[in-house]
Amino acid sequence: MPRSRTLLILCVIAVLAESLLRPQTSTAQAASPQLSDARTACASDVQKVCPSIPPGGGRILACLKQHKDEVSDGCKRAILSAVGKSSGDASSADSPAPAAANPAPPAANPAPAAASPPAAPVQHHNDAGSASTAPSTASAASGEHYFLMKQVKIIDQGLGQGKAAYDLMIPKDWQFKGWVNVGVAEGGCFGDWFSVVGIANSSDNSIELQILPQFTWQYIDDPAGQRQMQTQNQNDVKFGMKACPVRAPVRAEEFLRQDMVPKCTKVCKNTTLVSAEPFPELEEMVRHQLGLPPAAAGGNTGNTRVDAARVRVAFDDDKGQPAEGWMAAAIVVHTMPAGGRGAAYDWHAVNVLFFHAPKGKLDANDKLFKMITSTIHPEPEWRRWSNGIIASLYQKKQEELAKQAAIIAAFRQHVADVINGVTANQMAGANQAFLGQDQLIRGVQTFRDPATGGTFELSNQYDHAWLNGANEYVMSDDPNFNPNGKLNGNWNQLEVVRPQP
């Protein structure tokens, strides 16, 4: 039986089941003969498989769904007859069913038209458990406004031998794939030795988030040092090695304008830069990962500077349809003594992201973009291991260059020291929350599982969260919402852990 027909049957069962176990209203008394016949045919099924389930809240439908293979053939035939007589219009049958404001499955609901943009894809679930990207009006009408999320991981199947490299959370019905490449970056800087890539797509492929590899450059103020760097790059190329680009540091917005937008024009038609703005949530997330204090606490006063930005672009997608997106990145600049005039710089573009949606849908999904971004985390074990390899590569290169180019050798050694220091800072930074200030800017807060004592960093845009032990999370801004009885599984509510003053 087609999935759409199956879900429609379940929705009609819900109407029948609920009406069987509550007093008949005038609406119910005016039901068609086909619905009346179906009620009669299904009465014994409800009593047989769900005898102790109280009506209301979609609980009976959830029970029938779990026992759908036990529903009698007579009940199914009666329902099919009722569905057929309704000329394919299930709206009248759906209206009495609680929390079933959007019962149609995703396959029957193409991307909403531009005239009716959805809210940040709120995962609005009907009682049958099927997820769809519902307009905010439908979500508000049902009184249920929540995200159903799942955690996904990027696994390093190469040198990492199956280590989890990154994890993030995306809507449950999205698809995800991610991988780690080695030695394939555009430049030859060892900082780019591992290239982490991820792609998350909505169920209808209309919305996509791309996690792109980071970029690394080197620079020295001293002209003599610059010449040594260029000479070393030329020698590396002669031996089949990639050159580490020599380039003065730029801020995040400039990087996006100069580097990322032109890259988009190569694959996206008619690309136009619409606007640019700071991205403080991303900046604070990177600071936290590096073990640095928040920007408001003087985060750029040391030898490491961080800033983040995003630019809005309009373009035509691969099907020629108008689309728009956010390109985002953070720039991390490590400054070190050069031994001559000025300083030396090891700098990177990290957390490079591209989030895009059909034209007219980007603003409605901005909350989702920030929510997913706040969950992107490197796995500590993999980060320590990969940083160790990168540092050893720089140290080995420093040893080879020690007798040839003292300035470059010192630069390599400083970079290795910085990487080792960053690894230590990351561990220290993970153990302190700066009294919650960095969490506030990153857009996250800590939740605690009272059953296990475990803690989780989840979006602070939703103060109510649950988990079900199957790597799935529900987040809601409705204090009266409870996923138990509405969604499959046993959901445990998490407690918000407020920072101590």
Coordinates of C-alpha atoms in Angstrom, one line a residue:
M1 CA 0.0 0.0 0.0
P2 CA 1.4 3.5 -0.8
R3 CA 2.8 5.4 2.2
S4 CA 0.4 8.3 1.6
R5 CA -2.6 6.0 1.7
T6 CA -1.3 4.2 4.8
L7 CA -0.9 7.5 6.7
L8 CA -4.3 8.7 5.6
I9 CA -5.8 5.5 6.9
L10 CA -4.1 6.0 10.3
C11 CA -5.4 9.5 10.5
V12 CA -9.0 8.3 9.8
I13 CA -8.5 5.6 12.4
A14 CA -7.5 8.3 14.9
V15 CA -10.8 10.1 14.3
L16 CA -12.8 7.0 14.6
A17 CA -11.0 5.8 17.7
E18 CA -11.3 9.1 19.5
S19 CA -15.0 9.4 18.7
L20 CA -15.6 5.8 19.9
L21 CA -14.3 6.6 23.3
R22 CA -15.9 9.9 24.0
P23 CA -19.5 11.3 23.9
Q24 CA -20.8 12.0 20.4
T25 CA -21.0 15.6 19.4
S26 CA -23.3 17.1 16.8
T27 CA -20.4 17.0 14.4
A28 CA -19.9 13.3 15.0
Q29 CA -23.6 12.6 14.7
A30 CA -23.6 14.3 11.3
A31 CA -20.8 12.0 10.0
S32 CA -21.3 10.3 6.6
P33 CA -22.7 6.8 6.4
Q34 CA -19.2 5.5 5.4
L35 CA -17.6 7.0 8.5
S36 CA -20.3 5.5 10.6
D37 CA -19.7 2.1 9.1
A38 CA -16.0 2.4 9.7
R39 CA -16.6 3.3 13.3
T40 CA -18.6 0.2 13.8
A41 CA -16.0 -2.0 11.9
C42 CA -13.1 -0.6 14.0
A43 CA -14.6 -0.5 17.4
S44 CA -13.5 -4.0 18.3
D45 CA -10.0 -3.3 17.0
V46 CA -9.6 -0.3 19.4
Q47 CA -10.9 -2.4 22.3
K48 CA -8.6 -5.3 21.4
V49 CA -5.2 -3.6 20.9
C50 CA -5.6 -0.4 22.9
P51 CA -8.1 -1.2 25.7
S52 CA -6.4 0.8 28.4
I53 CA -5.4 3.9 26.4
P54 CA -7.3 7.1 27.4
P55 CA -8.6 9.2 24.5
G56 CA -7.2 12.6 23.7
G57 CA -3.7 13.9 22.8
G58 CA -3.3 11.4 19.9
R59 CA -2.6 8.6 22.3
I60 CA -5.0 6.1 20.7
L61 CA -3.5 6.8 17.3
A62 CA 0.0 6.3 18.6
C63 CA -1.1 2.9 20.0
L64 CA -2.9 1.9 16.8
K65 CA 0.2 2.8 14.8
Q66 CA 2.3 0.5 17.0
H67 CA -0.2 -2.3 16.3
K68 CA -1.1 -1.4 12.7
D69 CA -0.5 -5.0 11.6
E70 CA -3.1 -6.2 14.1
V71 CA -5.9 -4.1 12.7
S72 CA -8.6 -6.3 11.2
D73 CA -9.1 -6.5 7.4
G74 CA -12.8 -5.5 7.9
C75 CA -11.7 -2.3 9.7
K76 CA -9.1 -1.5 6.9
R77 CA -11.7 -2.1 4.2
A78 CA -14.2 0.2 5.9
I79 CA -11.6 2.9 6.2
L80 CA -10.6 2.6 2.6
S81 CA -14.3 3.0 1.6
A82 CA -14.6 6.1 3.8
V83 CA -11.5 7.5 2.3
G84 CA -12.6 6.8 -1.2
K85 CA -16.0 8.5 -0.6
S86 CA -14.2 11.7 0.7
S87 CA -12.8 12.3 -2.8
G88 CA -9.3 12.3 -1.5
D89 CA -9.9 15.2 0.8
A90 CA -8.8 14.2 4.3
S91 CA -9.1 17.7 5.8
S92 CA -12.6 17.1 7.2
A93 CA -11.5 13.9 8.8
D94 CA -8.4 15.4 10.3
S95 CA -10.0 18.3 12.0
P96 CA -11.4 16.5 15.0
A97 CA -8.0 14.8 15.7
P98 CA -5.9 16.5 18.3
A99 CA -2.4 17.6 17.2
A100 CA -2.9 16.5 13.6
A101 CA -2.6 19.9 11.9
N102 CA -0.4 18.6 9.2
P103 CA -1.2 14.9 8.6
A104 CA 0.0 14.7 5.0
P105 CA 3.4 13.0 4.6
P106 CA 6.4 14.9 3.1
A107 CA 6.0 13.2 -0.3
A108 CA 2.6 14.8 -0.7
N109 CA 3.9 18.2 0.4
P110 CA 6.4 19.8 -2.0
A111 CA 8.4 22.8 -0.8
P112 CA 6.0 25.6 0.2
A113 CA 5.5 28.3 -2.3
A114 CA 7.4 31.6 -1.9
A115 CA 4.1 33.3 -1.0
S116 CA 3.9 31.2 2.2
P117 CA 7.4 30.8 3.7
P118 CA 7.8 28.4 6.5
A119 CA 9.2 29.2 9.9
A120 CA 12.8 28.0 10.6
P121 CA 12.0 24.4 9.6
V122 CA 10.0 23.6 12.7
Q123 CA 9.7 19.9 12.9
H124 CA 5.9 19.6 13.2
H125 CA 5.0 16.0 13.7
N126 CA 1.6 14.5 13.4
D127 CA 0.6 11.7 15.7
A128 CA 1.6 9.1 13.2
G129 CA 5.2 10.2 13.7
S130 CA 5.9 11.4 10.2
A131 CA 8.0 14.6 10.0
S132 CA 7.5 17.5 7.6
T133 CA 8.7 21.0 7.3
A134 CA 5.5 22.8 8.4
P135 CA 4.6 26.5 8.1
S136 CA 4.7 28.4 11.3
T137 CA 0.9 28.9 11.1
A138 CA 0.3 25.2 11.2
S139 CA 2.7 24.8 14.1
A140 CA 1.1 27.6 16.0
A141 CA -2.4 26.4 15.3
S142 CA -1.6 23.0 16.8
G143 CA 0.1 24.6 19.8
E144 CA 3.2 22.5 19.2
H145 CA 6.3 24.3 18.2
Y146 CA 9.4 22.1 18.4
F147 CA 12.4 20.6 16.7
L148 CA 13.1 16.9 16.6
M149 CA 16.8 16.6 16.2
K150 CA 19.4 13.8 15.8
Q151 CA 23.1 13.8 16.3
V152 CA 25.4 12.8 13.4
K153 CA 29.1 12.3 13.3
I154 CA 31.8 12.8 10.7
I155 CA 34.0 9.7 10.8
D156 CA 37.7 9.7 9.8
Q157 CA 37.9 6.4 7.9
G158 CA 41.5 7.2 6.7
L159 CA 44.4 7.8 9.0
G160 CA 42.0 8.1 11.9
Q161 CA 40.9 4.5 11.4
G162 CA 37.3 5.0 12.3
K163 CA 37.7 7.8 14.9
A164 CA 34.8 10.2 15.1
A165 CA 36.2 13.6 14.0
Y166 CA 33.2 16.0 14.4
D167 CA 29.6 15.8 15.6
L168 CA 26.6 18.0 15.1
M169 CA 22.8 18.0 15.4
I170 CA 20.4 18.2 12.5
P171 CA 16.7 17.7 12.1
K172 CA 15.7 14.1 12.3
D173 CA 14.4 13.7 8.8
W174 CA 17.5 15.3 7.2
Q175 CA 20.1 13.3 5.4
F176 CA 23.8 13.7 6.2
K177 CA 27.1 12.5 4.9
G178 CA 30.6 13.5 6.0
W179 CA 34.2 12.5 5.5
V180 CA 37.8 13.4 6.2
N181 CA 40.3 13.8 3.4
V182 CA 44.1 13.8 3.9
G183 CA 46.6 15.9 2.0
V184 CA 44.1 17.2 -0.6
A185 CA 43.8 20.8 0.4
E186 CA 44.4 23.5 -2.2
G187 CA 47.4 24.8 -0.3
G188 CA 50.3 22.8 1.1
C189 CA 50.2 24.1 4.7
F190 CA 50.3 21.3 7.2
G191 CA 47.5 23.0 9.1
D192 CA 45.2 21.8 6.3
W193 CA 46.5 18.2 6.3
F194 CA 43.1 17.0 7.4
S195 CA 40.1 18.3 5.4
V196 CA 36.8 17.8 7.2
V197 CA 33.7 17.9 5.0
G198 CA 30.0 17.5 5.7
I199 CA 26.7 17.9 3.8
A200 CA 23.3 18.0 5.5
N201 CA 20.1 18.1 3.4
S202 CA 16.4 18.6 4.2
S203 CA 14.2 15.6 3.2
D204 CA 13.1 17.4 0.0
N205 CA 16.7 18.6 -0.7
S206 CA 15.5 22.2 -0.8
I207 CA 17.7 23.3 2.1
E208 CA 21.4 22.4 2.5
L209 CA 24.2 23.0 4.9
Q210 CA 27.8 22.4 3.7
I211 CA 30.7 22.1 6.1
L212 CA 33.8 23.0 4.0
P213 CA 37.5 22.4 4.7
Q214 CA 39.5 25.1 6.4
F215 CA 42.2 27.2 4.7
T216 CA 45.7 28.1 6.0
W217 CA 48.2 30.7 5.1
Q218 CA 51.6 32.0 6.3
Y219 CA 53.0 35.4 6.3
I220 CA 56.0 37.4 7.6
D221 CA 56.2 41.2 7.8
D222 CA 59.9 41.2 7.1
P223 CA 60.5 41.3 3.2
A224 CA 63.5 39.0 3.6
G225 CA 61.3 36.5 5.4
Q226 CA 58.7 36.7 2.7
R227 CA 61.4 35.9 0.1
Q228 CA 62.5 32.9 2.1
M229 CA 59.0 31.6 2.3
Q230 CA 58.5 32.0 -1.5
T231 CA 61.8 30.4 -2.2
Q232 CA 60.9 27.4 0.0
N233 CA 57.6 27.1 -1.7
Q234 CA 59.3 27.0 -5.1
N235 CA 61.7 24.2 -3.8
D236 CA 58.7 22.3 -2.5
V237 CA 56.9 22.4 -5.8
K238 CA 60.1 21.1 -7.6
F239 CA 59.8 18.0 -5.4
G240 CA 56.1 17.5 -6.1
M241 CA 54.9 19.2 -2.9
K242 CA 52.2 21.8 -2.7
A243 CA 53.2 25.3 -1.6
C244 CA 51.9 26.8 1.6
P245 CA 50.4 30.1 0.4
V246 CA 52.0 33.3 1.5
R247 CA 49.4 36.0 2.2
A248 CA 48.9 38.8 4.7
P249 CA 46.0 38.1 7.2
V250 CA 42.6 39.5 6.4
R251 CA 39.4 39.7 8.4
A252 CA 36.6 37.2 8.0
E253 CA 34.3 39.4 5.9
E254 CA 37.2 40.2 3.5
F255 CA 38.0 36.5 3.2
L256 CA 34.4 35.7 2.3
R257 CA 34.2 38.4 -0.3
Q258 CA 37.5 37.7 -1.9
D259 CA 37.6 33.9 -1.6
M260 CA 34.3 32.3 -1.0
V261 CA 31.9 34.3 -3.2
P262 CA 34.1 33.8 -6.2
K263 CA 34.2 30.1 -5.5
C264 CA 30.4 30.1 -5.5
T265 CA 30.3 31.8 -8.9
K266 CA 32.1 28.8 -10.4
V267 CA 29.3 26.4 -9.4
C268 CA 26.3 28.8 -8.8
K269 CA 24.9 30.8 -11.7
N270 CA 24.2 34.5 -11.5
T271 CA 25.7 34.9 -8.0
T272 CA 25.2 38.2 -6.3
L273 CA 26.6 39.4 -3.0
V274 CA 23.7 40.9 -1.1
S275 CA 25.0 41.9 2.3
A276 CA 27.7 41.2 4.9
E277 CA 27.6 41.2 8.7
P278 CA 29.5 40.0 11.8
F279 CA 28.6 36.5 13.1
P280 CA 29.3 36.7 16.8
E281 CA 27.8 33.3 17.5
L282 CA 30.3 31.6 15.3
E283 CA 33.2 33.7 16.6
E284 CA 32.3 32.7 20.2
M285 CA 32.0 29.0 19.2
V286 CA 35.5 29.1 17.8
R287 CA 36.9 30.9 20.8
H288 CA 35.4 28.2 23.0
Q289 CA 36.9 25.4 20.9
L290 CA 40.3 27.1 21.2
G291 CA 40.1 27.7 24.9
L292 CA 40.1 31.5 24.5
P293 CA 38.1 33.9 26.6
P294 CA 35.0 35.6 25.1
A295 CA 35.5 38.7 22.9
A296 CA 33.8 40.8 25.6
A297 CA 36.4 39.6 28.1
G298 CA 39.3 40.9 26.0
G299 CA 39.6 37.8 23.8
N300 CA 41.9 39.5 21.2
T301 CA 44.4 40.9 23.6
G302 CA 46.9 38.0 23.3
N303 CA 48.8 36.5 20.4
T304 CA 45.6 35.0 18.9
R305 CA 42.9 37.0 17.2
V306 CA 39.5 35.6 16.1
D307 CA 36.7 37.2 14.2
A308 CA 33.8 35.8 12.2
A309 CA 31.4 37.0 9.6
R310 CA 28.8 35.9 7.1
V311 CA 27.7 37.1 3.7
R312 CA 24.4 36.7 2.1
V313 CA 24.4 35.7 -1.6
A314 CA 21.6 35.2 -4.2
F315 CA 22.1 32.8 -7.0
D316 CA 20.5 30.2 -9.3
D317 CA 20.8 26.6 -8.2
D318 CA 21.7 23.6 -10.3
K319 CA 18.1 23.4 -11.6
G320 CA 18.1 27.1 -12.6
Q321 CA 15.8 28.0 -9.7
P322 CA 16.5 31.2 -7.7
A323 CA 18.1 30.5 -4.3
E324 CA 19.8 32.4 -1.6
G325 CA 22.3 31.5 1.2
W326 CA 24.7 32.4 3.9
M327 CA 28.4 31.9 3.6
A328 CA 30.1 32.0 6.9
A329 CA 33.6 31.6 8.3
A330 CA 35.9 32.5 11.2
I331 CA 39.4 33.8 10.8
V332 CA 42.0 32.7 13.5
V333 CA 45.3 34.6 13.4
H334 CA 48.3 33.4 15.5
T335 CA 51.0 36.1 15.7
M336 CA 54.6 35.2 16.6
P337 CA 58.0 36.9 16.6
A338 CA 59.8 36.7 13.3
G339 CA 63.3 37.3 14.4
G340 CA 63.6 40.3 12.2
R341 CA 61.4 43.2 11.5
G342 CA 57.7 42.8 12.3
A343 CA 56.0 39.6 13.1
A344 CA 55.1 36.3 11.6
Y345 CA 51.5 35.0 11.1
D346 CA 50.0 31.5 10.9
W347 CA 46.4 32.1 10.1
H348 CA 43.4 30.0 9.2
A349 CA 39.8 30.3 7.9
V350 CA 37.9 27.8 10.0
N351 CA 34.3 26.6 10.4
V352 CA 33.6 27.6 6.7
L353 CA 29.9 27.0 6.1
F354 CA 27.4 27.4 3.3
F355 CA 23.7 27.3 4.2
H356 CA 21.3 27.8 1.3
A357 CA 17.6 27.6 0.6
P358 CA 15.1 28.5 -2.1
K359 CA 14.6 32.2 -2.7
G360 CA 12.3 33.7 0.0
K361 CA 13.1 30.9 2.5
L362 CA 16.5 31.9 3.9
D363 CA 15.2 34.3 6.6
A364 CA 12.6 31.8 7.8
N365 CA 15.4 29.3 8.3
D366 CA 18.0 31.6 9.9
K367 CA 17.1 30.3 13.4
L368 CA 17.7 26.7 12.2
F369 CA 21.1 27.7 10.6
K370 CA 22.3 29.2 13.9
M371 CA 21.0 26.3 15.9
I372 CA 22.9 23.7 13.8
T373 CA 26.0 25.9 13.7
S374 CA 26.0 26.0 17.5
T375 CA 26.2 22.2 17.7
I376 CA 29.2 21.7 15.4
H377 CA 32.0 20.3 17.6
P378 CA 35.3 18.6 17.0
E379 CA 35.7 15.3 18.9
P380 CA 38.4 15.9 21.6
E381 CA 40.2 12.6 21.1
W382 CA 40.4 13.1 17.3
R383 CA 41.4 16.8 17.7
R384 CA 44.3 15.8 20.0
W385 CA 45.4 13.1 17.7
S386 CA 45.2 15.1 14.5
N387 CA 46.9 18.2 16.1
G388 CA 49.7 15.9 17.2
I389 CA 50.3 14.7 13.7
I390 CA 50.2 18.3 12.3
A391 CA 52.6 19.5 15.0
S392 CA 55.0 16.7 14.2
L393 CA 54.9 17.6 10.5
Y394 CA 55.9 21.2 11.2
Q395 CA 58.6 20.1 13.6
K396 CA 60.0 17.7 11.0
K397 CA 60.0 20.4 8.4
Q398 CA 61.7 22.7 10.9
E399 CA 64.5 20.2 11.4
E400 CA 65.0 19.9 7.6
L401 CA 65.2 23.7 7.2
A402 CA 67.3 24.5 10.2
K403 CA 70.5 24.8 8.3
Q404 CA 69.0 26.4 5.2
A405 CA 66.6 29.2 6.3
A406 CA 66.8 30.1 10.0
I407 CA 63.7 32.4 9.8
I408 CA 61.5 29.8 8.2
A409 CA 62.8 27.1 10.6
A410 CA 61.9 29.3 13.5
F411 CA 58.4 30.0 12.0
R412 CA 57.7 26.3 11.6
Q413 CA 58.8 25.7 15.2
H414 CA 56.5 28.5 16.5
V415 CA 53.6 27.0 14.5
A416 CA 54.2 23.6 16.1
D417 CA 54.3 25.2 19.6
V418 CA 51.1 27.1 18.9
I419 CA 49.3 24.0 17.8
N420 CA 50.4 22.1 20.9
G421 CA 49.4 25.1 23.0
V422 CA 46.0 25.2 21.4
T423 CA 45.4 21.6 22.2
A424 CA 46.1 22.2 25.8
N425 CA 43.9 25.4 25.8
Q426 CA 41.1 23.4 24.3
M427 CA 41.0 21.0 27.2
A428 CA 41.2 23.9 29.7
G429 CA 38.5 25.8 27.8
A430 CA 36.2 22.8 27.8
N431 CA 36.2 22.8 31.6
Q432 CA 35.1 26.4 32.1
A433 CA 32.2 28.3 30.8
F434 CA 33.3 31.8 31.7
L435 CA 30.2 32.0 34.0
G436 CA 28.0 31.3 31.0
Q437 CA 29.0 34.4 29.0
D438 CA 30.5 32.4 26.1
Q439 CA 27.5 30.1 26.0
L440 CA 25.2 33.1 25.8
I441 CA 27.0 34.4 22.7
R442 CA 27.4 31.0 21.2
G443 CA 23.7 30.5 21.5
V444 CA 23.9 27.3 23.7
Q445 CA 23.2 26.3 27.2
T446 CA 23.8 23.3 29.3
F447 CA 21.2 20.6 29.9
R448 CA 21.4 17.8 32.4
D449 CA 19.9 14.3 32.2
P450 CA 18.6 13.7 35.7
A451 CA 18.6 9.9 35.1
T452 CA 22.3 9.7 34.4
G453 CA 23.8 13.0 35.4
G454 CA 25.2 13.5 31.9
T455 CA 25.3 17.0 30.5
F456 CA 24.7 18.3 27.0
E457 CA 25.2 21.6 25.3
L458 CA 22.0 22.4 23.2
S459 CA 20.6 25.5 21.7
N460 CA 19.5 28.2 24.2
Q461 CA 16.6 29.2 21.9
Y462 CA 14.6 26.4 23.4
D463 CA 14.4 26.0 27.2
H464 CA 12.7 22.6 27.1
A465 CA 14.5 19.5 25.9
W466 CA 14.1 15.7 26.0
L467 CA 16.1 12.7 24.8
N468 CA 15.0 9.1 24.2
G469 CA 18.3 7.2 24.4
A470 CA 18.3 6.6 20.7
N471 CA 20.5 9.7 19.8
E472 CA 17.4 11.8 19.2
Y473 CA 16.5 15.0 20.9
V474 CA 13.3 17.1 21.1
M475 CA 13.6 20.9 21.7
S476 CA 10.6 23.1 22.3
D477 CA 9.8 26.7 23.3
D478 CA 6.4 25.5 24.7
P479 CA 6.4 24.9 28.4
N480 CA 3.3 22.7 28.1
F481 CA 4.6 20.5 25.4
N482 CA 5.4 16.8 26.2
P483 CA 6.6 14.5 23.5
N484 CA 5.5 11.4 25.4
G485 CA 2.2 10.2 23.9
K486 CA 2.8 12.3 20.8
L487 CA 6.1 10.8 19.5
N488 CA 7.3 7.3 19.4
G489 CA 9.7 6.3 22.2
N490 CA 10.2 7.0 25.9
W491 CA 11.3 10.6 26.3
N492 CA 13.2 11.8 29.4
Q493 CA 13.1 15.6 30.1
L494 CA 16.4 17.3 30.6
E495 CA 17.0 20.0 33.2
V496 CA 18.5 23.4 32.3
V497 CA 21.8 24.0 34.2
R498 CA 22.0 27.7 35.0
P499 CA 25.5 29.1 35.4
Q500 CA 26.5 30.0 38.9
P501 CA 27.0 33.7 39.6

